Structure formats: structure tokens, C-alpha cells
Coordinates of C-alpha atoms and ligand atoms in Angstrom, one line a residue:
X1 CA 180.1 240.8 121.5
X2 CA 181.2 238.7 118.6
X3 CA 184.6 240.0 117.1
X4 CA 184.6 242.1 114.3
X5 CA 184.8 239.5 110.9
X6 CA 185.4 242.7 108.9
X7 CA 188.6 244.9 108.4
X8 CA 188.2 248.7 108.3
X9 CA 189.4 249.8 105.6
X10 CA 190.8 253.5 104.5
X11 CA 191.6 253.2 100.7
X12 CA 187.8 253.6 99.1
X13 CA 186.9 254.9 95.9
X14 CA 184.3 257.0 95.2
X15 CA 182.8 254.2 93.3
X16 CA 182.6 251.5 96.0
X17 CA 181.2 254.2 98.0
X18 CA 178.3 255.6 95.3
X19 CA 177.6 251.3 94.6
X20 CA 177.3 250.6 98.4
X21 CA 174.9 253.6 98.4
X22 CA 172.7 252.3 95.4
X23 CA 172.6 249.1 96.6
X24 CA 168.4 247.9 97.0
X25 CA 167.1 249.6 100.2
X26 CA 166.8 246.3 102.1
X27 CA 170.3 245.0 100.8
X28 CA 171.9 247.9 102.2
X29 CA 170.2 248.2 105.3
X30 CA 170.6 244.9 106.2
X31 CA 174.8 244.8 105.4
X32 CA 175.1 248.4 107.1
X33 CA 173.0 246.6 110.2
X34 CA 175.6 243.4 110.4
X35 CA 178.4 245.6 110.3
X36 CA 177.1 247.8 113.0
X37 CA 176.3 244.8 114.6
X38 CA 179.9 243.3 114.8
X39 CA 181.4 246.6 115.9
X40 CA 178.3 248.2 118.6
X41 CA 175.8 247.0 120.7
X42 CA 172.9 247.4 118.6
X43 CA 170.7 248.5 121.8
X44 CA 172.7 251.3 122.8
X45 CA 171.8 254.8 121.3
X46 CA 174.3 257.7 123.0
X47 CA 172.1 260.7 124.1
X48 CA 174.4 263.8 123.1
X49 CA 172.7 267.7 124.0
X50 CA 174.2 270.6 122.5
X51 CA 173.8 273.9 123.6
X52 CA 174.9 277.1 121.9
X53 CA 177.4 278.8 124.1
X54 CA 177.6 281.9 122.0
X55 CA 175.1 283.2 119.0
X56 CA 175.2 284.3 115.5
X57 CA 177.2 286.9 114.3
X58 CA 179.3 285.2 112.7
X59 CA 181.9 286.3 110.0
X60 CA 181.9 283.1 107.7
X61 CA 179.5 283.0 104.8
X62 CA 178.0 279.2 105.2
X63 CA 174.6 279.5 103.2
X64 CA 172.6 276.9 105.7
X65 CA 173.9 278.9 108.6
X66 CA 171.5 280.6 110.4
X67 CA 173.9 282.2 112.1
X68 CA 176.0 283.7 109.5
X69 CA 176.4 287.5 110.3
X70 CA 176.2 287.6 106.1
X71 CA 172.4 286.6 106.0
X72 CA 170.9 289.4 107.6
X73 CA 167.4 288.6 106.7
X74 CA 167.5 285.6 109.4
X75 CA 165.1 286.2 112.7
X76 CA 168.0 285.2 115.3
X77 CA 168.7 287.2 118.3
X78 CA 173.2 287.3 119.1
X79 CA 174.2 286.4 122.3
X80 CA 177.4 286.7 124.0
X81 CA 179.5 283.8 125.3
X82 CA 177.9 282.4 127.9
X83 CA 179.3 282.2 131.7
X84 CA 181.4 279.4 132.3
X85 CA 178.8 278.6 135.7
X86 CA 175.7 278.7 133.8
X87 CA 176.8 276.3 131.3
X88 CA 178.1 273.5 133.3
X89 CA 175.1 273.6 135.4
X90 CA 173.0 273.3 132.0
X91 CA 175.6 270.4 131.4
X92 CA 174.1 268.8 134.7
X93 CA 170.5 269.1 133.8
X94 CA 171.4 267.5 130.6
X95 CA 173.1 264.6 132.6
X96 CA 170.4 264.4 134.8
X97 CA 168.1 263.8 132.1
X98 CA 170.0 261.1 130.2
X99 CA 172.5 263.0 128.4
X100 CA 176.1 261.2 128.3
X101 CA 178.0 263.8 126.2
X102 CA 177.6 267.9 126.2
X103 CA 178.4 269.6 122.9
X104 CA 179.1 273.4 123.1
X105 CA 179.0 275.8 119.8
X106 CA 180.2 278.8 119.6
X107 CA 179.6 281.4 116.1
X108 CA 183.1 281.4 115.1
X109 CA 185.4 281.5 112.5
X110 CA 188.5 280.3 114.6
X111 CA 189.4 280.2 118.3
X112 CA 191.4 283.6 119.5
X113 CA 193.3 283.9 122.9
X114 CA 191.9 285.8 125.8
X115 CA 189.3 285.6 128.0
X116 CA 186.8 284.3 125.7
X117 CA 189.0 281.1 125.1
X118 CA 189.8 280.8 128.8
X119 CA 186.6 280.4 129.8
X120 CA 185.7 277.6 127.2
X121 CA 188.3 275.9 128.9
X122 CA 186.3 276.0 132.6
X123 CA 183.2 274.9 130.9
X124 CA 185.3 272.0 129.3
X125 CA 186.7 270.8 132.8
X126 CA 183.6 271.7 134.4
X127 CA 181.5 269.1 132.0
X128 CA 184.5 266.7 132.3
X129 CA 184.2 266.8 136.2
X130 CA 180.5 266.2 136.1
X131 CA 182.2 262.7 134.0
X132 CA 180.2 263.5 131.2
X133 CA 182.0 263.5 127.6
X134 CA 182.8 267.3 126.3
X135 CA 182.6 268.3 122.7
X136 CA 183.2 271.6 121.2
X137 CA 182.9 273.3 118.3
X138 CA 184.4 276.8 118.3
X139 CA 185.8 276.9 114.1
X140 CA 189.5 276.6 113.1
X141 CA 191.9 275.7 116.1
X142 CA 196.1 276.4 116.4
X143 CA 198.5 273.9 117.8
X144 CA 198.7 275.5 121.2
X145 CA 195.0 276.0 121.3
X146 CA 194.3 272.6 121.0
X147 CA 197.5 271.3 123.4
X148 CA 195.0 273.6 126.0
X149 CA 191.8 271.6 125.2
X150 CA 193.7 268.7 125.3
X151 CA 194.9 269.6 128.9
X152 CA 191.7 270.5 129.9
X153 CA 190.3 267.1 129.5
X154 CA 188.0 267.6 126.0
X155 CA 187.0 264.5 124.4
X156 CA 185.7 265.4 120.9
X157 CA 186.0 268.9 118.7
X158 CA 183.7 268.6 115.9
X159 CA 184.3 270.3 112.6
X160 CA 182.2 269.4 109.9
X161 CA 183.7 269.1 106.2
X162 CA 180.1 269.3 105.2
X163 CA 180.3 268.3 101.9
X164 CA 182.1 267.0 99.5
X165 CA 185.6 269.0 98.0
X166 CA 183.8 269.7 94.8
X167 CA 180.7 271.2 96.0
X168 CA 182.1 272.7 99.0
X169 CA 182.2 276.3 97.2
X170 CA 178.8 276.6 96.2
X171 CA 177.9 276.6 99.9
X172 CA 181.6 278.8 101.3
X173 CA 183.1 280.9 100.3
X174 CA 185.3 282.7 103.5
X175 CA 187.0 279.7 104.1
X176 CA 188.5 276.2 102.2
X177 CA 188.2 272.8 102.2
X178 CA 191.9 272.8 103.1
X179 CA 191.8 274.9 105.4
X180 CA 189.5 272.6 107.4
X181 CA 191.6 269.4 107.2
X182 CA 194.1 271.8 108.4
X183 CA 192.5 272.1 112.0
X184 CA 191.1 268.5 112.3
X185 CA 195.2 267.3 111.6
X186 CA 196.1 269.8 114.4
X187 CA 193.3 268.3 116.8
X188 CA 194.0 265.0 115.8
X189 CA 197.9 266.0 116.8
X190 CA 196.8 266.2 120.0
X191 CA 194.7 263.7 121.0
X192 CA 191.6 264.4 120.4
X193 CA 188.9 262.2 119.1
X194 CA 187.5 264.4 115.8
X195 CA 183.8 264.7 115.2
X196 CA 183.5 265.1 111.7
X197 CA 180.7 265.0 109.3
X198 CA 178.6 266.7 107.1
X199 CA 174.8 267.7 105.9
X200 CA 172.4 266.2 103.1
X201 CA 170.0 268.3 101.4
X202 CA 172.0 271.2 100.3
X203 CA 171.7 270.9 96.5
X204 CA 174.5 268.3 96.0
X205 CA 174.3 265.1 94.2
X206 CA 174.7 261.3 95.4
X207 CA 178.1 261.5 93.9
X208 CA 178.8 264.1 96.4
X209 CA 178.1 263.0 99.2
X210 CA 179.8 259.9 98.5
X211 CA 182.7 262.0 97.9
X212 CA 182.6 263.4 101.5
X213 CA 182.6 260.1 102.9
X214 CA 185.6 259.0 100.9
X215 CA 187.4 262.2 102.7
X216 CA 186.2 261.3 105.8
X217 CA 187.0 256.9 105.7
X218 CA 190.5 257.6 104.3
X219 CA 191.0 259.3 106.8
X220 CA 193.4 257.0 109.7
X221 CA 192.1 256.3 112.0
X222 CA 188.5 257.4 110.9
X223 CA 187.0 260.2 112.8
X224 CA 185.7 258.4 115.8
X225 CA 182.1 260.3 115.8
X226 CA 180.8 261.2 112.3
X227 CA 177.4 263.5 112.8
X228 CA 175.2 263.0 109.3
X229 CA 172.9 266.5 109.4
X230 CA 170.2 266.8 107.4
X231 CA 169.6 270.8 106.2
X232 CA 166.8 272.5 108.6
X233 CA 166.1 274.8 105.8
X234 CA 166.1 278.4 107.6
X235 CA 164.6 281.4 106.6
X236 CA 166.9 284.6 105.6
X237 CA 169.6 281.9 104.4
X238 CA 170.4 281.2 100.7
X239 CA 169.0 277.6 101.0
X240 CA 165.9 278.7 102.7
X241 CA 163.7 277.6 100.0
X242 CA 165.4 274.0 99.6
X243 CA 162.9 271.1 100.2
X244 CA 163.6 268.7 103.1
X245 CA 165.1 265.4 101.9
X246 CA 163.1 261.9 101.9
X247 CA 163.8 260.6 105.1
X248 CA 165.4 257.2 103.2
X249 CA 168.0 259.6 101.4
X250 CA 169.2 260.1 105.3
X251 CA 168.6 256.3 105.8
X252 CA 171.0 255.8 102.8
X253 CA 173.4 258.2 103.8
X254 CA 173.3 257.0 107.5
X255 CA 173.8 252.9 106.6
X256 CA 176.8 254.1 103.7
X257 CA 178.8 256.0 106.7
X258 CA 178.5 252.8 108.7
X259 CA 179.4 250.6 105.9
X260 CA 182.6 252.6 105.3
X261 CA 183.4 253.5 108.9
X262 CA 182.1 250.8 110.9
X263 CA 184.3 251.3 114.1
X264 CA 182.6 255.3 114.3
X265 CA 179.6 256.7 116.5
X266 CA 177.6 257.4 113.7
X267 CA 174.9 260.5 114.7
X268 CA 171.8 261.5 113.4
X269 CA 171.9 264.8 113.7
X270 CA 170.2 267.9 112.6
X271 CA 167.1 267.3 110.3
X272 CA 165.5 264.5 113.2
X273 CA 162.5 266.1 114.0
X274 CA 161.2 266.2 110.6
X275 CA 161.4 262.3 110.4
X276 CA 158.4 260.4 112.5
X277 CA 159.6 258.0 115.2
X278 CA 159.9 254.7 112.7
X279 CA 161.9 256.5 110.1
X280 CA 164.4 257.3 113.2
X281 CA 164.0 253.7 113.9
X282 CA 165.1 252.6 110.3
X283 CA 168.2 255.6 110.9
X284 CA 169.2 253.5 114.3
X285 CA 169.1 249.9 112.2
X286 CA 170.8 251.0 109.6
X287 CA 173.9 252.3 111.9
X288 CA 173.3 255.2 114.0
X289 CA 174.4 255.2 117.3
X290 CA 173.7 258.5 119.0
X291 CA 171.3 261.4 118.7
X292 CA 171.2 265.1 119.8
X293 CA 168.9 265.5 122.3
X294 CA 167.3 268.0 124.1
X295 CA 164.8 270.9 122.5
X296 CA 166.7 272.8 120.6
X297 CA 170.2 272.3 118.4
X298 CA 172.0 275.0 118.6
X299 CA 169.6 277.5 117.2
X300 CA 166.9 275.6 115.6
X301 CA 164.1 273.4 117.1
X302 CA 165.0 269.4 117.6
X303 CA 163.0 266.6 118.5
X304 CA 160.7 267.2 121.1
X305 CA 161.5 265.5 125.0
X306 CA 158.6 263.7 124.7
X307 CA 158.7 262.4 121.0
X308 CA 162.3 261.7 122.1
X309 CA 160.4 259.5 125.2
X310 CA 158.3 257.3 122.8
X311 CA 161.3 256.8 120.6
X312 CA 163.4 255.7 123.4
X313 CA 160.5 253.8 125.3
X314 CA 159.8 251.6 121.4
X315 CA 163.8 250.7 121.1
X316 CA 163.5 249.9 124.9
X317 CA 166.4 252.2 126.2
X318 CA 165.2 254.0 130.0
X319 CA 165.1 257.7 129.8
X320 CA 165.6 259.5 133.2
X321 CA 164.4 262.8 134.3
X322 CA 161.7 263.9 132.2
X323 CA 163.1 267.2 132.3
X324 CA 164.4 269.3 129.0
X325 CA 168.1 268.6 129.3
X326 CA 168.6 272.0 128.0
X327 CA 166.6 273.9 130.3
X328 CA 168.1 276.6 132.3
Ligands
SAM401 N1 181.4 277.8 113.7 C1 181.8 276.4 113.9 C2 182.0 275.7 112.7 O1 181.3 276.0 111.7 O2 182.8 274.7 112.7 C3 180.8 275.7 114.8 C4 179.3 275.8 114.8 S1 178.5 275.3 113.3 C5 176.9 275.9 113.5 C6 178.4 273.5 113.4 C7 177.8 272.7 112.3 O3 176.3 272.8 112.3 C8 178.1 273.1 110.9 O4 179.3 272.6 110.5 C9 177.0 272.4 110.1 O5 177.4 271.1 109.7 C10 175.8 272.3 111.1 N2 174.7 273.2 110.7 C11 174.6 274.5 110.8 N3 173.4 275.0 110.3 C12 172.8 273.9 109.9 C13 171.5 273.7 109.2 N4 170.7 274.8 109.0 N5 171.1 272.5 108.9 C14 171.9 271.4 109.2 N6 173.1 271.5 109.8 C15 173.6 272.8 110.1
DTB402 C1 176.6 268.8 113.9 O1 177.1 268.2 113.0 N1 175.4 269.2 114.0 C2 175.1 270.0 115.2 C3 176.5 269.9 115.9 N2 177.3 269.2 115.0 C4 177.2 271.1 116.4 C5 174.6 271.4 114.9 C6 173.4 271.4 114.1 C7 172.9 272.8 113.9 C8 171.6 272.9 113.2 C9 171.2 274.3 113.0 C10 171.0 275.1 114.3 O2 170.3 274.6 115.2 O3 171.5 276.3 114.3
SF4_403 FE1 179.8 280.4 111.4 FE2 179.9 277.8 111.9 FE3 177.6 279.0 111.0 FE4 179.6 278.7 109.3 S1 178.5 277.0 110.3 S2 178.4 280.6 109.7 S3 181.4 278.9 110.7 S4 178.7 279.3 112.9

């Protein structure tokens, strides 16, 4: 690969960030595509599945969240955590269907000690030992708690900031902005890469989202994997009656990311399905490096397996077993 001719930089201004944005379409696809260029191979995509390891029920008040215990209106049935066994051996369909990383989510406000968090850390060396990459996402984290998921060989924690500082309480209120840097310094004090991003479509304006990304590329080092949702609007939430963003508003949001973070796995995320195969295409030019994949997010349907297999068949990456990588 040719060597990077740009530097990263972690001093933007909301500005620089809202111009880059508004830049004509094509202008701005076709810088955020040379910058991917110079830092990825542009044919590789990274195949992540998530599963949920434990369901709704949850105390925070996030108003996309399906699985907010506050929106009681929401058609979702709980579930317990899930057995260490089961999960690993839903990590090795996954892998034997194409998936390099397994992301686990649990409904929770913040990790607590016991038997709960002991077993998140067999399923984490269980998906390490299969040598696939383990993310987790279980809400805010203590020192110790990471130094364990540290030990146990995770690669990733993802917490999302969302959205920007300003518009963060229109969508929270149970928790704060701060409080979320808070646990993705402590994970980053111990090693671990941060998957940090946010969602599009909740109500907030360009300036806003621009303001997340300033958050997220000052950060140093940038958070190596930065997963751009778009809302799936779900019924029984607050923002159940939002409509879906223009697929180019992710396109935008997806090429700005890269522009500002150009050494990051960039991941179109939630929000995929509702985009046809070529508007995921224009995603994947304009910077994006990985998807979820696999039938369902965490509680919410995503790209179908075999939408997923003309996608990958057009960009001319091989998909392996057939099977859902999610199945039981
Ligand atoms: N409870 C943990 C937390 O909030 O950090 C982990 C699970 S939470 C479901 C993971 C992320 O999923 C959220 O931060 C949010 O960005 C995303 N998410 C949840 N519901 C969504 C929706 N309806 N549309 C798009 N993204 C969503
Ligand atoms: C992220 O940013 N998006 C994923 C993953 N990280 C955990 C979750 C999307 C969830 C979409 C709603 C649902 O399926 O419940
Ligand atoms: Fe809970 Fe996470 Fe959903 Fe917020 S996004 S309600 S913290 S599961």
C-alpha cells in the first residue's frame, strides 16, 4: 500500500468538520475515497455479527432504545444473560460463515461484579480462542472491570457517545455525556481498542453531528473502530414516529468520519437494511470498512444473508458458509 501522504490530525473545529460535510456530494466522496485509500485496502470490508447476550430491561431512558425498560409500549420479549457455551458456539457459526469479529450486548447501565460479569469474561476468551476479534458492549465500566477484560483477551468495548454534547439530553436523560467519556478513558487505560460512535436520524442537525465527530477525532489516538448507526425507528419508543434518513445523509456522514479519522474502521452499522445494495456500495467508497452481519442487530432486523451475498458477490469479496452467522 502507498504510505499515508496525509497526517491525522486531532485539533478540528466544528467548522472544518460542518465544511467537509457540505462539500458537493462528488467532491466529498471522492476526497473521503483517497483518504481511505492511503490508509485501507479499499477491497476489504470486515464482516462483524453481533448478538444480544442479554435483553431489554434496561434502567437507562435512551429514547431510540428498544430496550429501554422506560418504553413499556415496545413489543420485545427480556431475556436473561445468556450461557457462556451457547454463545461461543454462536460465535463459531458466525466464523464459519465469514464473520471476523463477534460483538456481544448486554441491556445495561454499567457492568457489576458476580456471576453475571464472570461469565462475560468466558464468552470473551471463548470468542478470542476461536481467533476471532471480541467486542462488548455491557454500559459504563470501572478500572478493575476493565483490567479483567483486558486479561481476558477482549479487543474492542464499544460505547457510543451517540450524539453530539449539545443534543445529547434531548435523547438521555439517566446518564451524561461525561459520564461516558469517563468509561471510554478507563478502557482506553487499559488497553483496549474503543469502538465509539454514534446514530443519525434522531432529530439533530448537521451541526450536530459534526459536533460528535469533533469529540470523537480529538480524541488521541482516535477510537480505532467508529460504528455510524442510522436510527431503526422502533415502535413503543419516543422516536418511533421519526422518518428514516436519505441514504446520502449516511453517505455524508460516513465519508466526513473518514475524512477526520482516516486511520479508523469505519462501520455502517444499524439503519443498513433500509439502504438497497448500491447505496451500501456508495457507504463502502466513501470510507466504510466493516458491516454488521448476520440477521438480526441486537434486537432489530439487519440486512438479510442473502442481500448481504449479492452485496459481497458485486464488491467481489467470497462469502463462506451460507449459513445465518447468528443462527443457534
Ligand atoms: N447498554 C449498552 C450501552 O448503551 O452502551 C450497550 C447496548 S446499546 C443497545 C448499543 C448501541 O446501540 C447504542 O449506543 C446505540 O448507539 C445503538 N442503538 C440502540 N438502539 C438503536 C436504534 N434503534 N437505532 C440505531 N442504533 C441503536
Ligand atoms: C453500534 O453502534 N450499533 C450496534 C452495536 N454498536 C452494538 C447496535 C445497533 C442496535 C440497533 C437496535 C437493535 O437492534 O436493538
Ligand atoms: Fe440501555 Fe444501552 Fe439501550 Fe440505553 S442504549 S437503553 S443503555 S441498552
Amino acid at each position: 500500500m502507498r504510505p499515508a501522504i496525509r497526517t491525522t490530525r486531532h485539533d478540528w473545529t466544528v467548522e472544518e468538520i460542518v465544511s467537509l460535510h457540505d462539500l458537493p456530494l462528488l467532491e466529498l466522496i471522492g476526497r473521503a475515497n483517497q483518504v481511505h485509500r492511503e490508509h485501507h485496502d479499499p477491497n476489504k470490508v470486515q464482516k462483524a455479527s453481533l448478538l444480544s447476550i442479554k435483553t431489554g430491561g434496561c434502567p437507562e431512558n435512551c429514547a431510540y432504545c428498544p430496550q429501554s425498560a422506560h418504553h413499556r409500549e415496545v413489543d420485545l420479549t427480556r431475556d436473561r444473560l445468556m450461557d457462556p457455551a451457547r454463545v461461543v458456539a454462536m460465535a463459531a457459526t458466525a466464523k464459519r460463515a465469514g464473520a471476523e469479529r463477534f460483538c456481544m450486548g448486554a441491556a445495561w447501565r454499567q457492568v457489576r461484579d458476580g456471576k453475571d460479569f464472570d461469565a462475560i469474561i468466558e464468552m470473551v476468551k471463548g470468542v478470542r480462542q476461536l481467533g476471532m476479534e471480541a467486542c462488548v458492549t455491557l454500559g459504563m465500566l470501572k478500572p478493575h472491570q476493565a483490567e479483567r477484560l483486558a486479561g481476558a483477551g477482549l479487543t474492542a468495548y464499544n460505547h457510543n457517545l451517540d450524539s453530539s454534547p449539545e443534543f445529547y439530553g434531548k435523547i438521555i436523560t439517566t446518564r451524561t455525556y461525561e459520564d461516558r467519556l469517563e468509561t471510554l478513558a478507563t478502557v482506553r487505560a487499559y488497553g483496549i481498542d474503543l469502538c465509539c460512535g454514534g446514530i443519525i436520524g434522531m432529530g439533530e442537525t448537521i451541526c450536530d453531528r459534526a459536533s460528535m465527530l469533533q469529540v470523537l477525532a480529538n480524541m488521541h489516538p482516535h477510537p480505532e473502530s467508529v460504528p455510524i448507526n442510522a436510527l431503526v425507528p422502533v415502535a413503543g419508543t419516543p422516536l418511533a414516529d421519526r422518518p428514516r434518513i436519505d441514504p446520502l445523509e449516511l453517505v455524508r456522514m460516513v465519508a466526513t468520519a473518514r475524512l477526520v479519522m482516516p486511520g479508523s474502521t469505519v462501520r455502517l452499522s444499524a439503519g443498513r437494511s433500509a439502504l438497497v445494495r448500491e447505496a451500501q456500495i456508495l457507504c463502502l467508497i466513501a470510507g466504510a470498512n466493516s458491516v454488521f452481519y448476520g440477521d438480526t442487530l441486537l434486537t432489530t432486523p439487519n440486512a438479510e444473508i442473502g442481500e448481504d451475498a449479492e452485496l459481497f458477490a458485486a464488491i467481489g469479496q467470497p462469502m463462506f458458509d451460507p449459513v445465518s452467522p447468528t443462527a443457534a
